PDB file of C-alpha atoms in Angstrom:
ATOM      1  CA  UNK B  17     -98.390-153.247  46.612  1.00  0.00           C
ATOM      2  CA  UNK B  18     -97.027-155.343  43.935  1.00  0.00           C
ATOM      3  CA  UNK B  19     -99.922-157.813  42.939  1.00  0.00           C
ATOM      4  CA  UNK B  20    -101.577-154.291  42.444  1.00  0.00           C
ATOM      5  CA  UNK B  21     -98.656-152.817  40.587  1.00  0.00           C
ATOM      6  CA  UNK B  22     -98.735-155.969  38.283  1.00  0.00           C
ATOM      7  CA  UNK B  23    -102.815-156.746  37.920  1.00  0.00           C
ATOM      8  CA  UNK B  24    -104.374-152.992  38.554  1.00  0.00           C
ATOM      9  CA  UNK B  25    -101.765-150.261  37.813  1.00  0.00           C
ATOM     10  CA  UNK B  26    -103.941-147.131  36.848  1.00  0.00           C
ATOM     11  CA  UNK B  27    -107.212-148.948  38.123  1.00  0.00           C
ATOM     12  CA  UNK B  28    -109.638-148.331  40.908  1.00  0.00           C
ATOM     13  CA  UNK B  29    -109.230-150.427  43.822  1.00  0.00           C
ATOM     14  CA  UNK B  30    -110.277-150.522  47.555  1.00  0.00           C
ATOM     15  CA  UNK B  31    -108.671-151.025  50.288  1.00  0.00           C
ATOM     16  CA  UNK B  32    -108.657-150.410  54.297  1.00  0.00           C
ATOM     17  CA  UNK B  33    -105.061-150.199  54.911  1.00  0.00           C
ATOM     18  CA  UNK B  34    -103.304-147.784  52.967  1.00  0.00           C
ATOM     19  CA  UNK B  35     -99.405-148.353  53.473  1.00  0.00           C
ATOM     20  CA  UNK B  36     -97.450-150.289  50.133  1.00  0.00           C
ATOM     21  CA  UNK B  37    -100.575-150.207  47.814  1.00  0.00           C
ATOM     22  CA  UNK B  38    -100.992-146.727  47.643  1.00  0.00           C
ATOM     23  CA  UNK B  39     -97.329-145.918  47.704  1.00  0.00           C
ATOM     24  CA  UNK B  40     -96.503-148.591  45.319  1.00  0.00           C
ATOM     25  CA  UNK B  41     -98.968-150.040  43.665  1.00  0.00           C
ATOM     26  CA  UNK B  42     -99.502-147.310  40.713  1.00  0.00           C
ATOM     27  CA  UNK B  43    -103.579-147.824  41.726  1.00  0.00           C
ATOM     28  CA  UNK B  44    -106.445-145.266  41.847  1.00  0.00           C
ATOM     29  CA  UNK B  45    -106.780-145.686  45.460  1.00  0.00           C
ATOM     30  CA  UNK B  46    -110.331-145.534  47.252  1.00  0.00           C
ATOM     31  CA  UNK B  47    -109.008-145.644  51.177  1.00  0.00           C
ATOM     32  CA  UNK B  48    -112.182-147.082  53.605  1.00  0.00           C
ATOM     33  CA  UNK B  49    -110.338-146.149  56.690  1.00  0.00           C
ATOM     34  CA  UNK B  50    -110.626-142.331  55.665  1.00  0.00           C
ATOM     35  CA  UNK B  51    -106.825-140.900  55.590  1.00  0.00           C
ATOM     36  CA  UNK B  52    -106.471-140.465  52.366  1.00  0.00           C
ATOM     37  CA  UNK B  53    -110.251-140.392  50.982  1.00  0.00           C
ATOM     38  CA  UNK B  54    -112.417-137.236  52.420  1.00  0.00           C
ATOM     39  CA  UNK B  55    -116.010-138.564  51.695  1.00  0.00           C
ATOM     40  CA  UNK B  56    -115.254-141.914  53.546  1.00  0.00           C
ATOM     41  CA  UNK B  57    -114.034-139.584  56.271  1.00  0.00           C
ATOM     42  CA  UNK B  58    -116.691-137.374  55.791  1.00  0.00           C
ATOM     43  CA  UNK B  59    -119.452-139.871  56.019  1.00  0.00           C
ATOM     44  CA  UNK B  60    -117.924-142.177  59.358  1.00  0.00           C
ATOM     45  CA  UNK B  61    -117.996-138.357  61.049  1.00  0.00           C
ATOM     46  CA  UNK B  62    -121.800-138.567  59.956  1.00  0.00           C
ATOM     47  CA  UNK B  63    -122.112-141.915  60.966  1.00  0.00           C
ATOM     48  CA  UNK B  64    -123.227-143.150  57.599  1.00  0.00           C
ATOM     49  CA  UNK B  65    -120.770-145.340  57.094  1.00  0.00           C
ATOM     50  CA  UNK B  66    -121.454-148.687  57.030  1.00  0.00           C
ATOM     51  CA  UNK B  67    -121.890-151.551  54.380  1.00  0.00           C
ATOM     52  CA  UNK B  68    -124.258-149.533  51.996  1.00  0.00           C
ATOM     53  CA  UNK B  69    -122.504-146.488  51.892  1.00  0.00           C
ATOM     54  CA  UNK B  70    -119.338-148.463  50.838  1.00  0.00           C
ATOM     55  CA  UNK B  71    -121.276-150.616  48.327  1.00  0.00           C
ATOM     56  CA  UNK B  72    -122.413-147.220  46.857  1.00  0.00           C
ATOM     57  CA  UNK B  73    -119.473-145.083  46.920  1.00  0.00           C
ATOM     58  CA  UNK B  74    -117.352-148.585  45.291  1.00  0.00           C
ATOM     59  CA  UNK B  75    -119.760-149.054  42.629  1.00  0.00           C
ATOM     60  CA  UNK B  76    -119.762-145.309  41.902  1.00  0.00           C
ATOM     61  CA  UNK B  77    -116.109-145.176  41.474  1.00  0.00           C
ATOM     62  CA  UNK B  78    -115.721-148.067  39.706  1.00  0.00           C
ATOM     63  CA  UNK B  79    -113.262-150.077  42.408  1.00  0.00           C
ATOM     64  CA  UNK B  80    -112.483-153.389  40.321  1.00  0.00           C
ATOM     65  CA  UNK B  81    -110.752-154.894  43.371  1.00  0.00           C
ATOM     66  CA  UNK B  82    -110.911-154.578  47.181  1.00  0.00           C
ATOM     67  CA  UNK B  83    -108.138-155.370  49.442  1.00  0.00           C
ATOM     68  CA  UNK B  84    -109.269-155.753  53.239  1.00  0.00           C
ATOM     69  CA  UNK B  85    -108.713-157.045  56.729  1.00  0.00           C
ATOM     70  CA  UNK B  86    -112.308-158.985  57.308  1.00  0.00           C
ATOM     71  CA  UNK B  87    -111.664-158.163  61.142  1.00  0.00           C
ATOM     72  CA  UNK B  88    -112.082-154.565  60.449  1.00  0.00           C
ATOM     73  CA  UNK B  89    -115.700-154.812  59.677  1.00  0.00           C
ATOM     74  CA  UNK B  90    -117.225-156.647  62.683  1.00  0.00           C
ATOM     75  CA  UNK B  91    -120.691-156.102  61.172  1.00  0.00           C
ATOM     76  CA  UNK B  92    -119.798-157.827  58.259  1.00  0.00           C
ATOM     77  CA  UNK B  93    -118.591-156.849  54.297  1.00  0.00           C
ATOM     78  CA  UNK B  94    -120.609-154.912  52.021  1.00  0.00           C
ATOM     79  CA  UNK B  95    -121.655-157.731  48.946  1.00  0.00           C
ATOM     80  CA  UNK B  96    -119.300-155.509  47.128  1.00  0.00           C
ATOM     81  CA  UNK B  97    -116.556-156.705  48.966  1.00  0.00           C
ATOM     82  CA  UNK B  98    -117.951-160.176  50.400  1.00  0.00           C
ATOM     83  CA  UNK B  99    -115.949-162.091  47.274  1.00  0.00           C
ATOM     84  CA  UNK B 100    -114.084-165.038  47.628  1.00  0.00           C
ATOM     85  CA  UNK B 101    -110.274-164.871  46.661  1.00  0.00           C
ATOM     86  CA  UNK B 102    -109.909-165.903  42.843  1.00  0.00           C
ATOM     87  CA  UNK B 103    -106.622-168.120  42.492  1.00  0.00           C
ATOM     88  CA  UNK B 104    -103.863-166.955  40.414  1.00  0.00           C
ATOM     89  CA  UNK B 105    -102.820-168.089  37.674  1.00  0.00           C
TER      90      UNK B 105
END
């Protein structure tokens, strides 16, 4: 929750675990598990989620950032989210 609170605050970002960042981080929060985000729910209960339906619905909201556990995609990450980690500065 905090790098988002200090780097995104009041910007879209991504992210498959919910918890801190959308309680704390101040973020526009797209949730790919589905709690918290009906069309992600929407579309697993359709089975049409998978990697292009969450490079499409990112890209169409504008997520700047992702945040997710790699395990939690055993088919692999969307290009979207397939982005090394940038060092900090």
């Amino acid at each position: 929750g905090r790098l988002v609170r200090a780097h995104f605050r009041g910007r879209e970002v991504a992210v498959n675990d919910l918890g801190m960042v959308g309680y704390y981080g101040g973020a526009k929060v797209e949730d790919l598990f589905g709690l918290a985000t009906p069309a992600i729910a929407v579309a697993k209960l359709a089975r049409r989620f998978d990697t292009g339906f969450i490079e499409r619905y990112c890209a169409s909201r504008g997520v700047e950032v992702a945040i997710v556990y790699e395990p939690w995609f055993p088919n692999g990450l969307p290009p979207i989210l397939d982005v090394p980690p940038q060092p900090t500065t």
